[in-house]
Short mmCIF file of C-alpha atoms in Angstrom, two decimals:
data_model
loop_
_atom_site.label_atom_id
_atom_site.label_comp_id
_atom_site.label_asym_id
_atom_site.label_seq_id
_atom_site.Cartn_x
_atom_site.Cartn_y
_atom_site.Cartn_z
CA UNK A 1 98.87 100.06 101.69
CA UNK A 2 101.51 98.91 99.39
CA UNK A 3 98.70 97.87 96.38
CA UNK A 4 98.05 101.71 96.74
CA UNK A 5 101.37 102.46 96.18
CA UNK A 6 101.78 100.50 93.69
CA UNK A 7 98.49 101.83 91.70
CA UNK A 8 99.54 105.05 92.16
CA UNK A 9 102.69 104.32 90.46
CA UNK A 10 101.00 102.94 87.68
CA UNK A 11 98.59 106.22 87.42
CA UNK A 12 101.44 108.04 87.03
CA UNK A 13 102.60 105.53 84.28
CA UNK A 14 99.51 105.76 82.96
CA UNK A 15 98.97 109.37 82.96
CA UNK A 16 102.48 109.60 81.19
CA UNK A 17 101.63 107.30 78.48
CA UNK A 18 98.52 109.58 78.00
CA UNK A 19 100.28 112.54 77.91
CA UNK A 20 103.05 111.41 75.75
CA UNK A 21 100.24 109.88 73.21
CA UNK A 22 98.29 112.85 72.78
CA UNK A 23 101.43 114.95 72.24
CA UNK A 24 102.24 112.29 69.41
CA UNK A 25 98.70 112.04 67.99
CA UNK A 26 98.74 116.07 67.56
CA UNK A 27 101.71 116.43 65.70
CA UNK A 28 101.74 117.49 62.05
CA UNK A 29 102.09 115.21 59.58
CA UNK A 30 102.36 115.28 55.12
CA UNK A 31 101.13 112.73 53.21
CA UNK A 32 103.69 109.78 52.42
CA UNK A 33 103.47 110.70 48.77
CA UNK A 34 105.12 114.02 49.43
CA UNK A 35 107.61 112.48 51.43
CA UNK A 36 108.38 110.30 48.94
CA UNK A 37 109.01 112.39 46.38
CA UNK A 38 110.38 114.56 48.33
CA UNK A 39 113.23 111.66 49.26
CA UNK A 40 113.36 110.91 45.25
CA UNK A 41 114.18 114.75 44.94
CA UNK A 42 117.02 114.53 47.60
CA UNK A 43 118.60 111.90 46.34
CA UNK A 44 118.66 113.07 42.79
CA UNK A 45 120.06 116.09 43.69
CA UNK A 46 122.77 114.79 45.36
CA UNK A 47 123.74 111.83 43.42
CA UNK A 48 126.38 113.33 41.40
CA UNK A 49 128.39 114.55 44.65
CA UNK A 50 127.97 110.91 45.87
CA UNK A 51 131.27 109.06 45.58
CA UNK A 52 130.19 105.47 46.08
CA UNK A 53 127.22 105.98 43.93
CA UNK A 54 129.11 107.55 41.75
CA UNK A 55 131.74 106.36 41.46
CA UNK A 56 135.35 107.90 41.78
CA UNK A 57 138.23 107.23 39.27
CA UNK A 58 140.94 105.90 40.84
CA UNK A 59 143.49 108.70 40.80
CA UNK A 60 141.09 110.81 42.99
CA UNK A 61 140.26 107.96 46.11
CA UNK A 62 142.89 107.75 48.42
CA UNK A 63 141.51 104.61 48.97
CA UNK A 64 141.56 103.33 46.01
CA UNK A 65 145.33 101.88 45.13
CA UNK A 66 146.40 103.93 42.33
CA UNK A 67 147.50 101.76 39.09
CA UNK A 68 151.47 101.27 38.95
CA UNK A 69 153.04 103.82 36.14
CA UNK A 70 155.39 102.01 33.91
CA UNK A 71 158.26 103.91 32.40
CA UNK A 72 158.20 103.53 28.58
CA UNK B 1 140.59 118.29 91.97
CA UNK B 2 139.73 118.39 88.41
CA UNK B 3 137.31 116.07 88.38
CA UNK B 4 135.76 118.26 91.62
CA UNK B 5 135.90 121.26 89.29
CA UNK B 6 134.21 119.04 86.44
CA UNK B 7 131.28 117.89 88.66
CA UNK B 8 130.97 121.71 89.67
CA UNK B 9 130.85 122.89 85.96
CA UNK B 10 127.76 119.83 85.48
CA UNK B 11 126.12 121.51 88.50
CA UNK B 12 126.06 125.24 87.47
CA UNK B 13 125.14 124.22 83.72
CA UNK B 14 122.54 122.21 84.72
CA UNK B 15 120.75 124.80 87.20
CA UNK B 16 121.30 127.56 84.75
CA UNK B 17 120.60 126.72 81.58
CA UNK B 18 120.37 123.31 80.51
CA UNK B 19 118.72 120.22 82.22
CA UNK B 20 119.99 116.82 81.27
CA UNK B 21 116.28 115.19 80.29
CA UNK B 22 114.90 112.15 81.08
CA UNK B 23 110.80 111.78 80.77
CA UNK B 24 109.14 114.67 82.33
CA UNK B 25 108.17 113.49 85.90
CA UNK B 26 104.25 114.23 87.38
CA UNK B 27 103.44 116.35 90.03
CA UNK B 28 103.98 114.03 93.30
CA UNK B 29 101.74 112.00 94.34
CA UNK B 30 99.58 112.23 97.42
CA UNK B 31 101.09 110.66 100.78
CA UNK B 32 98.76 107.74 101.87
CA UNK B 33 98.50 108.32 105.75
CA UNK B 34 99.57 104.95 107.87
CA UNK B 35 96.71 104.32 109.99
CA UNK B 36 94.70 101.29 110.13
CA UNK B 37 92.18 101.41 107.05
CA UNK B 38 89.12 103.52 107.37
CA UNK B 39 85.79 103.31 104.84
CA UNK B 40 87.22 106.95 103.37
CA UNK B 41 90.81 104.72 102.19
CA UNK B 42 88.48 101.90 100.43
CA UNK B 43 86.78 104.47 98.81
CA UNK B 44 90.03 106.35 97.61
CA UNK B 45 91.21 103.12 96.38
CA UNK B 46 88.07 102.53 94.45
CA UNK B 47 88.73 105.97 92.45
CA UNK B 48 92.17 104.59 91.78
CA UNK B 49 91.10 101.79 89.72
CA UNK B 50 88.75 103.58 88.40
CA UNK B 51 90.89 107.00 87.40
CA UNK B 52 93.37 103.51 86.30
CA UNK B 53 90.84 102.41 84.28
CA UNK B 54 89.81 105.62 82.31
CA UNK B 55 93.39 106.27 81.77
CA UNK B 56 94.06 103.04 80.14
CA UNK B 57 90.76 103.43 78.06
CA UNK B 58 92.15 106.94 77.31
CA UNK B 59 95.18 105.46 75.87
CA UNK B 60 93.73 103.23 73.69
CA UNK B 61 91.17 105.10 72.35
CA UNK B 62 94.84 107.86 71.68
CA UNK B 63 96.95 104.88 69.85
CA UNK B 64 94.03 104.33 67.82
CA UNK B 65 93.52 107.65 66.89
CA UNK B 66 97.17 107.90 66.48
CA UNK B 67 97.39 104.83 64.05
CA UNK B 68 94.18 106.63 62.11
CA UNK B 69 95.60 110.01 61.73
CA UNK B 70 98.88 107.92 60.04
CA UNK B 71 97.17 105.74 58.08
CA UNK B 72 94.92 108.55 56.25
CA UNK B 73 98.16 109.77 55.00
CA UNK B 74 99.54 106.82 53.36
CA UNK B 75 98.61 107.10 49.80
CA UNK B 76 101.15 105.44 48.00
CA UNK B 77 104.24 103.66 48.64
CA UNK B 78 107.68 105.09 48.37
CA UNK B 79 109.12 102.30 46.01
CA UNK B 80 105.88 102.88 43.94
CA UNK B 81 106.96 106.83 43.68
CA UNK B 82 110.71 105.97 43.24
CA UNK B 83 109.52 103.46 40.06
CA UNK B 84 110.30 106.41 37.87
CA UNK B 85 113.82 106.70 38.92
CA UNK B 86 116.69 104.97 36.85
CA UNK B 87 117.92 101.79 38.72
CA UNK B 88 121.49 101.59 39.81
CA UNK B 89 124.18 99.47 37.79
CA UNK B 90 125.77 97.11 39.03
CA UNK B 91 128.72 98.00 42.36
CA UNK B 92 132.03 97.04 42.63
CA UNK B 93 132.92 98.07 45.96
CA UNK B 94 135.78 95.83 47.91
CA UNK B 95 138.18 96.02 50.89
CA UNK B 96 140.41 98.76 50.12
CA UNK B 97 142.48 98.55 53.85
CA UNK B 98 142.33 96.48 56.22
CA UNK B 99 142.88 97.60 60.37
CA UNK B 100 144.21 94.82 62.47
CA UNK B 101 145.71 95.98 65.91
CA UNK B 102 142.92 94.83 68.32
CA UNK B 103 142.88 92.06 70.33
CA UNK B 104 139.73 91.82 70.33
CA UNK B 105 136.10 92.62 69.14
CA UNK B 106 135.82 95.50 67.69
CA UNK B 107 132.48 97.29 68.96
CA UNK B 108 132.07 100.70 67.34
CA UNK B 109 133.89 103.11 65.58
CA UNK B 110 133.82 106.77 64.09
CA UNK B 111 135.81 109.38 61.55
CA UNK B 112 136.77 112.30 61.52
CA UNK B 113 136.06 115.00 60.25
CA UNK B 114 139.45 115.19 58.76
CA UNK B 115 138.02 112.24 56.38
CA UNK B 116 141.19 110.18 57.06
CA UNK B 117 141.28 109.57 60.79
CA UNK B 118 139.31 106.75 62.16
CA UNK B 119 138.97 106.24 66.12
CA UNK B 120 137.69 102.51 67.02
CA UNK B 121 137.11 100.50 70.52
CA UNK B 122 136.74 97.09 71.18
CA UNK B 123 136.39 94.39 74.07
CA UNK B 124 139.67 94.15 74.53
CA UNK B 125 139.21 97.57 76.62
CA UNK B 126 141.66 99.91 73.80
CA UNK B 127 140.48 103.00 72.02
CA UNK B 128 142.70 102.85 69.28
CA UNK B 129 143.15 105.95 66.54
CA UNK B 130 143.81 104.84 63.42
CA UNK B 131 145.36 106.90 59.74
CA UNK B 132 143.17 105.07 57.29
CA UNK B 133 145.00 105.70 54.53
CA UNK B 134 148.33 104.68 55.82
CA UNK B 135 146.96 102.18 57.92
CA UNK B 136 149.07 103.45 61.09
CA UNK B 137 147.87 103.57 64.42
CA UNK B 138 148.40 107.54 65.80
CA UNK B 139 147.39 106.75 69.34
CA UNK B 140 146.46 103.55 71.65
CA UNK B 141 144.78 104.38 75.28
CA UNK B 142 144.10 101.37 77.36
CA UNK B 143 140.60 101.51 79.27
CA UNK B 144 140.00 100.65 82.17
CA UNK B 145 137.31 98.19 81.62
CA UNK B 146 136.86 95.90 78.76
CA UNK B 147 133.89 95.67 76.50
CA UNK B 148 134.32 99.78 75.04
CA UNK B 149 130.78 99.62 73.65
CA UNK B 150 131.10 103.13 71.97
CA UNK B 151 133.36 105.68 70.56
CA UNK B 152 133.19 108.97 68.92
CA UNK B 153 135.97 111.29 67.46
CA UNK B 154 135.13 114.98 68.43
CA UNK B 155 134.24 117.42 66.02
CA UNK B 156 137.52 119.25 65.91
CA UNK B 157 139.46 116.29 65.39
CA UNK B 158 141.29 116.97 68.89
CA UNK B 159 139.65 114.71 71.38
CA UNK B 160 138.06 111.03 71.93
CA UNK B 161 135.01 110.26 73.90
CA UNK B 162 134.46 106.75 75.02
CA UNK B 163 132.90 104.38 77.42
CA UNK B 164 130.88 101.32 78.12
CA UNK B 165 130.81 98.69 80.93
CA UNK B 166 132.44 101.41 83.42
CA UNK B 167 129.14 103.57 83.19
CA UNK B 168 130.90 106.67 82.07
CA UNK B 169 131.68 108.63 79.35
CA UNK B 170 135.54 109.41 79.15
CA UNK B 171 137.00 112.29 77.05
CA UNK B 172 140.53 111.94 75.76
CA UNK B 173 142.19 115.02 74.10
CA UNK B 174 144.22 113.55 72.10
CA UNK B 175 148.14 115.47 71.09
CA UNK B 176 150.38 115.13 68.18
CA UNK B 177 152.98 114.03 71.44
CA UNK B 178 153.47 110.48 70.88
CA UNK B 179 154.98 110.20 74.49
CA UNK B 180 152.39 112.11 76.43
CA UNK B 181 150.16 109.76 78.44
CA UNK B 182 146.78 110.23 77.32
CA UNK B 183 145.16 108.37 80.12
CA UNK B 184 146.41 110.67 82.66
CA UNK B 185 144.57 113.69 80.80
CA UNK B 186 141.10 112.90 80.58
CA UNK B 187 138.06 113.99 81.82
CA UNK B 188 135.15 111.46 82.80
CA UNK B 189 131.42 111.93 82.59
CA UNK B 190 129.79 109.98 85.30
CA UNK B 191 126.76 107.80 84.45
CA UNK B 192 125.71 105.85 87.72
CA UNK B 193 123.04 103.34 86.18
CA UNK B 194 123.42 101.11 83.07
CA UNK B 195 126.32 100.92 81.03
CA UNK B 196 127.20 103.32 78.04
CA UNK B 197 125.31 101.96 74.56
CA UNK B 198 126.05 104.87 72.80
CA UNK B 199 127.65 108.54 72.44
CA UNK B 200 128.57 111.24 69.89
CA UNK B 201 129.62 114.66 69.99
CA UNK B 202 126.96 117.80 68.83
CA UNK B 203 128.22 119.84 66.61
CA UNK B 204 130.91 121.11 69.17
CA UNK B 205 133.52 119.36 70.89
CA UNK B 206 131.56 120.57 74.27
CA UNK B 207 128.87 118.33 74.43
CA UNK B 208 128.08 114.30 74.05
CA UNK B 209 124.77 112.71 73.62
CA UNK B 210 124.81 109.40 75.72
CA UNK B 211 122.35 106.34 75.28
CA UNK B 212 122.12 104.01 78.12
CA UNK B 213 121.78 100.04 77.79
CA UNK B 214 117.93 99.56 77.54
CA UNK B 215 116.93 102.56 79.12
CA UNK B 216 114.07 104.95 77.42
CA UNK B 217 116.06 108.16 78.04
CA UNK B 218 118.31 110.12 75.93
CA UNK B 219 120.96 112.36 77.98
CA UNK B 220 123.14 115.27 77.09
CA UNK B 221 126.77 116.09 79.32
CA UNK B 222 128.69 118.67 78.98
CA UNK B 223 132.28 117.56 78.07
CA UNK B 224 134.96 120.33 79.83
CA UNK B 225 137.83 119.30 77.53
CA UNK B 226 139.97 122.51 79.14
CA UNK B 227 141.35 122.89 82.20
CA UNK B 228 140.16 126.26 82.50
CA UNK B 229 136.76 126.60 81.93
CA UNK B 230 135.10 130.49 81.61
CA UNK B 231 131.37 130.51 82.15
CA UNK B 232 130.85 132.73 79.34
CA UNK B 233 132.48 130.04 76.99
CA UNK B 234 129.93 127.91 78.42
CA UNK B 235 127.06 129.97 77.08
CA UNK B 236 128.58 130.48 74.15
CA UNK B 237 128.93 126.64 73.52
CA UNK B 238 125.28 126.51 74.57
CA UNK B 239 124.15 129.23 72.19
CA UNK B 240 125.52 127.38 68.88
CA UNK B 241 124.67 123.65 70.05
CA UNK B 242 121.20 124.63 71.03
CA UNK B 243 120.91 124.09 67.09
CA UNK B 244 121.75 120.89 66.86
CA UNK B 245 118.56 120.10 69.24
CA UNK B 246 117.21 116.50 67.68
CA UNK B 247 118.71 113.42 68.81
CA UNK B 248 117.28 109.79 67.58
CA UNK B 249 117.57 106.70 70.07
CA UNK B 250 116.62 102.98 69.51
CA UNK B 251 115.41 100.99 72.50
CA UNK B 252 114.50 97.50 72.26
CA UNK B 253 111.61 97.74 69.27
CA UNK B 254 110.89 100.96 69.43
CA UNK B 255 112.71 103.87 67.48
CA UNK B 256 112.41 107.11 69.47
CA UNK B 257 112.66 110.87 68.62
CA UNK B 258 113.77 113.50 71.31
CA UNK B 259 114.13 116.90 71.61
CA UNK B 260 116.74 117.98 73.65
CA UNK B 261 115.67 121.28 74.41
CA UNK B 262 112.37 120.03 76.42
CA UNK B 263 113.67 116.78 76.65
CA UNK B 264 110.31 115.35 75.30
CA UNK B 265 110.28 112.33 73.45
CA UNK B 266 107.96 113.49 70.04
CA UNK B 267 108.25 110.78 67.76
CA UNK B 268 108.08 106.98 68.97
CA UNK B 269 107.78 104.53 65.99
CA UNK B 270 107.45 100.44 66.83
CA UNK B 271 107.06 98.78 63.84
CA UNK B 272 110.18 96.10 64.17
CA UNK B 273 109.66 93.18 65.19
CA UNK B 274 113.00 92.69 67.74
CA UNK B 275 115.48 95.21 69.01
CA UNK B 276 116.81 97.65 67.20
CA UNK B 277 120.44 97.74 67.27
CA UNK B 278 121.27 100.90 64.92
CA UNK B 279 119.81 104.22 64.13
CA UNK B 280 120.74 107.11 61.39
CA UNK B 281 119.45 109.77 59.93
CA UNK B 282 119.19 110.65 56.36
CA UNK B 283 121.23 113.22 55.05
CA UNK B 284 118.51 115.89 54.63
CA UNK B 285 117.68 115.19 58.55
CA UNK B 286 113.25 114.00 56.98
CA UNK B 287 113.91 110.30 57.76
CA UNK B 288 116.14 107.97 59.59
CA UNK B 289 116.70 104.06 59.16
CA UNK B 290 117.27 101.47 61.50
CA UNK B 291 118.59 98.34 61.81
CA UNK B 292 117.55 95.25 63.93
CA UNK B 293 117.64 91.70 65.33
CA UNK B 294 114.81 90.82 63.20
CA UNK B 295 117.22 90.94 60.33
CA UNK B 296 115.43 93.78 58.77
CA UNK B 297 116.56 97.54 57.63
CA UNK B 298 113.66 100.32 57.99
CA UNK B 299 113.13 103.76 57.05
CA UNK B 300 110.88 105.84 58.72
CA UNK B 301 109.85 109.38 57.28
CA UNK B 302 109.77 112.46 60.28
CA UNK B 303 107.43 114.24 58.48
CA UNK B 304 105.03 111.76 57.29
CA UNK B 305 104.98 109.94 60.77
CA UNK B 306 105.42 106.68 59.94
CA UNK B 307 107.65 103.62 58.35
CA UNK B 308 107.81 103.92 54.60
CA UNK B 309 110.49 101.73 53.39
CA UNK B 310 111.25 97.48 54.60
CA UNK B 311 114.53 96.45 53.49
CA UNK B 312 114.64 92.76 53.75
CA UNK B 313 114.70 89.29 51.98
CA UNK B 314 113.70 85.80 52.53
CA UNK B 315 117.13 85.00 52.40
CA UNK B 316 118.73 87.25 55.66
CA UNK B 317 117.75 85.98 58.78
CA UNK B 318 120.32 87.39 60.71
CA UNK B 319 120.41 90.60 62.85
CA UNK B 320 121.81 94.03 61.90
CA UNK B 321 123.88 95.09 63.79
CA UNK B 322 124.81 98.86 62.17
CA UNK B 323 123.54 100.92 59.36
CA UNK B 324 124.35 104.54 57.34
CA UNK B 325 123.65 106.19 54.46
CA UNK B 326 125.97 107.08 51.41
CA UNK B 327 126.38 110.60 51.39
CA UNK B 328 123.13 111.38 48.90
CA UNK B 329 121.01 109.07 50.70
CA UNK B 330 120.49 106.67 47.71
CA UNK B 331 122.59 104.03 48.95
CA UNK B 332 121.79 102.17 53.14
CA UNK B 333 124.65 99.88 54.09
CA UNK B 334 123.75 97.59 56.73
CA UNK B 335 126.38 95.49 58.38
CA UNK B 336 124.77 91.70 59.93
CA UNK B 337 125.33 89.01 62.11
CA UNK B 338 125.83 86.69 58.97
CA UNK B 339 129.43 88.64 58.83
CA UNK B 340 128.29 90.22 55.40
CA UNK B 341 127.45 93.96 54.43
CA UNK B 342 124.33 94.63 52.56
CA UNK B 343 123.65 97.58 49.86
CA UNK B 344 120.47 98.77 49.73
CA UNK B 345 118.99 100.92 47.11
CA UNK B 346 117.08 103.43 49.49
CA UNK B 347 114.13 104.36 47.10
CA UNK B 348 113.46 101.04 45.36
CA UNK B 349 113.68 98.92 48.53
CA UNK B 350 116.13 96.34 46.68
CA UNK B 351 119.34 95.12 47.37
CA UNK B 352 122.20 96.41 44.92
CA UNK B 353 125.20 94.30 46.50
CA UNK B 354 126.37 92.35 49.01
CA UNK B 355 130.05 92.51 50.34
CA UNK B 356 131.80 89.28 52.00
CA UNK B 357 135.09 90.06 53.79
CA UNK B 358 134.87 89.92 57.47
CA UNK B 359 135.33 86.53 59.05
CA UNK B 360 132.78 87.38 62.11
CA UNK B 361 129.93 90.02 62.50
CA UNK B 362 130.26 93.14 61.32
CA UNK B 363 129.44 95.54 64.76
CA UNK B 364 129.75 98.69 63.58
CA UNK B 365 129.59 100.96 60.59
CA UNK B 366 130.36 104.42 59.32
CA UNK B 367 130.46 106.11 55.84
CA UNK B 368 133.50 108.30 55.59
CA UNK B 369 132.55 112.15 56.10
CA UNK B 370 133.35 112.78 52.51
CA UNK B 371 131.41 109.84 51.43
CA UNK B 372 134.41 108.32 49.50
CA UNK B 373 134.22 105.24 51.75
CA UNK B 374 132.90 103.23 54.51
CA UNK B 375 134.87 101.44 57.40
CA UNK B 376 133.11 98.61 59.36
CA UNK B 377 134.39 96.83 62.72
CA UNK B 378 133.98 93.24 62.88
CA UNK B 379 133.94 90.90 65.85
CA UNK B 380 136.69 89.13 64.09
CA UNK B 381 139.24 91.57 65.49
CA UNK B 382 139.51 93.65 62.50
CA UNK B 383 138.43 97.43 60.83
CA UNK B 384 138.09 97.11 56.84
CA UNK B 385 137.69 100.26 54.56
CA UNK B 386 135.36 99.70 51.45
CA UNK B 387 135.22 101.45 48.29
#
């Protein structure tokens, strides 16, 4: 009694894993080379708004500890 | 009483309009009588190895197809297509402030949206908000429990959610009123099984997304930060978060996509070779990287279906504990178990720089909204601000 139980929880398992696998298997998918270039193009595009890529001066991070100012 | 009216507000939303998802469960299965065993029950049990059997074969036969369909697709490497891009110079990036308030490890952390705020929790059961400029701490609430395992700051800047071993997700509005006891005003989420791994806000302050300790499901609460709560705010909230409908998840190896709208899971990738410890998307929302035990950083492409990018070296054998993306996606910072922070460059799969600082492992990691800076939270009791 409790082996059927216990196989009938594991067709359920089963039928989920099926389920879930064919939903994965039908999805649509690009090749990686457009992907790639795709996440070149990204990246590009956005490298000049990218502060630690970048690069900010000084003056403009407030995290950056702006140089002391000496009085001439 | 409020909590009463909280647990009410979970009820109606739930029935009306939006199910907190866990895998979709079958159609029940059929009662087995209890009578002593008759030759129609040995047969029945015969067609349940068998309908066993065909379902396992089933499966195979779908993961192979699966791995086919992905393979046919991978013509070229990313770091072969990102050969034509200019390399990066060298990075001078150092501890700009140091945090130190905790008593203890310091588990996660987040920003605000105001770009200056920081809100961190740590073992020593205090959510702590932090001015990370001034290095000041704005407010201090003292958990109930120790080991605060996440922390997010809500999108409006006015609230705190939290949680960890007490299996709930707390919300703390937080007020410019330095006196006002935050503890008294918040508003739990129960969780009932497994303690809290993980939580952020949507794009409203109204809703969380939870992660549970080892657990394959991805859940969704609604937050009721006000007292007074109008339905018809409620589908408004619903209305503009419904957009914000993807949610990634790492359990042990395997890095999972959901959709919270049908709670299905649609993507599953297992490609790591321990558990994964951290997962974030890239900025255009096509690809998210992980990070993991097995002392590696991946990047897996949504719309290509599989893992396109290893970051790793001989030399790293630690874990990784936490992982984000500069603000164009060219940079991956991965915080380790070796208490160091690792720069990757994202397209050319090397490592620009490596930043020493913390005196323990660095748990947690965040670029700054703006993407001036990043803050990491260290087991050595400390937050540190790099730029």
């Amino acid at each position: 009694m409790s082996s059927k139980m216990q196989s009938s929880g594991s067709i359920a398992q089963a039928r989920r894993t099926v389920q879930q696998l064919r939903l994965e298997a039908s999805i649509e998918r690009i090749k990686v080379s457009k992907a790639s270039s795709d996440l070149m193009r990204y990246c590009g595009e956005h490298a000049k708004n990218d502060p630690l890529l970048m690069g900010i001066p000084a003056s403009e991070n407030p995290f950056k500890d702006k140089k002391p100012c000496t009085v001439l | 009483m409020c909590k009463h009216y909280l647990y009410s507000i979970l009820c109606i939303s739930t029935s009306l309009c939006f199910k907190p998802f866990r895998c979709r469960s079958l159609p029940a299965q059929r009662k087995y009588m209890r009578s002593p065993p008759i030759p129609e029950m040995a047969t029945q049990e015969v067609q349940l190895s068998e309908t066993l059997a065909h379902l396992k074969t089933e499966s195979d036969t779908l993961k192979g197809k699966l791995e086919e369909e992905r393979a046919k697709l991978h013509d070229v490497e990313l770091h072969q297509v990102a050969e034509k891009v200019e390399g990066l110079g060298q990075f001078v990036m150092k501890t700009r402030r140091t945090l130190k308030g905790h008593g203890n490890k310091v588990l996660c952390m987040d920003w605000c949206k105001d770009k200056r705020r920081i809100v961190s929790s740590s073992q020593d059961g205090k959510v702590i908000v932090w001015d990370a400029f001034t290095t000041n701490k704005e407010h201090a609430v003292t958990m109930p429990c120790t080991w605060v395992m996440a922390c997010a700051y809500a999108p409006s800047g006015c609230a705190v959610a939290c949680g960890g071993l007490d299996n709930k997700c707390s919300v703390y509005p937080l007020s410019l009123d330095k006196n006002e006891n935050l503890a008294a005003k918040k508003k739990s989420v129960a969780m009932h099984t497994n303690y809290l791994s993980a939580c952020s806000f949507t794009n409203s302050d109204m809703q969380v997304r939870l992660s549970r300790m080892g657990e394959d499901t991805c859940s969704s609460f609604v937050t009721a930060l006000h007292h007074f709560f109008d339905l018809t705010e409620l589908f408004k909230v619903f209305r503009h978060v419904l957009h914000d409908f993807m949610s990634l998840q790492g359990c042990d190896k395997k890095a999972n996509v959901w959709d919270m709208r049908s709670g299905q899971c649609i993507q599953s990738f297992e490609t790591h070779e321990s558990d994964i410890n951290s997962v974030r998307y890239y900025p255009s929302g096509d690809a998210f990287a992980s990070g993991s035990d097995d002392a590696t950083c991946r990047l897996y492409d949504l719309r290509a279906d599989r893992e396109v990018a290893i970051y790793s070296k001989e030399s790293i054998i630690f874990g990784v504990s936490s992982v984000d993306f500069s603000l164009s996606g060219r940079l991956l910072f991965g915080g380790y178990n070796d208490y160091t922070i690792n720069v990757w460059d994202v397209l050319k799969g090397t490592r620009v720089s490596i930043l020493f600082g913390h005196e323990n492992r660095v748990s947690t990691l965040r670029v700054s909204p703006d993407g001036t800076a990043f803050c990491t939270g260290s087991w050595d009791h400390t937050l540190r601000t790099w730029a």
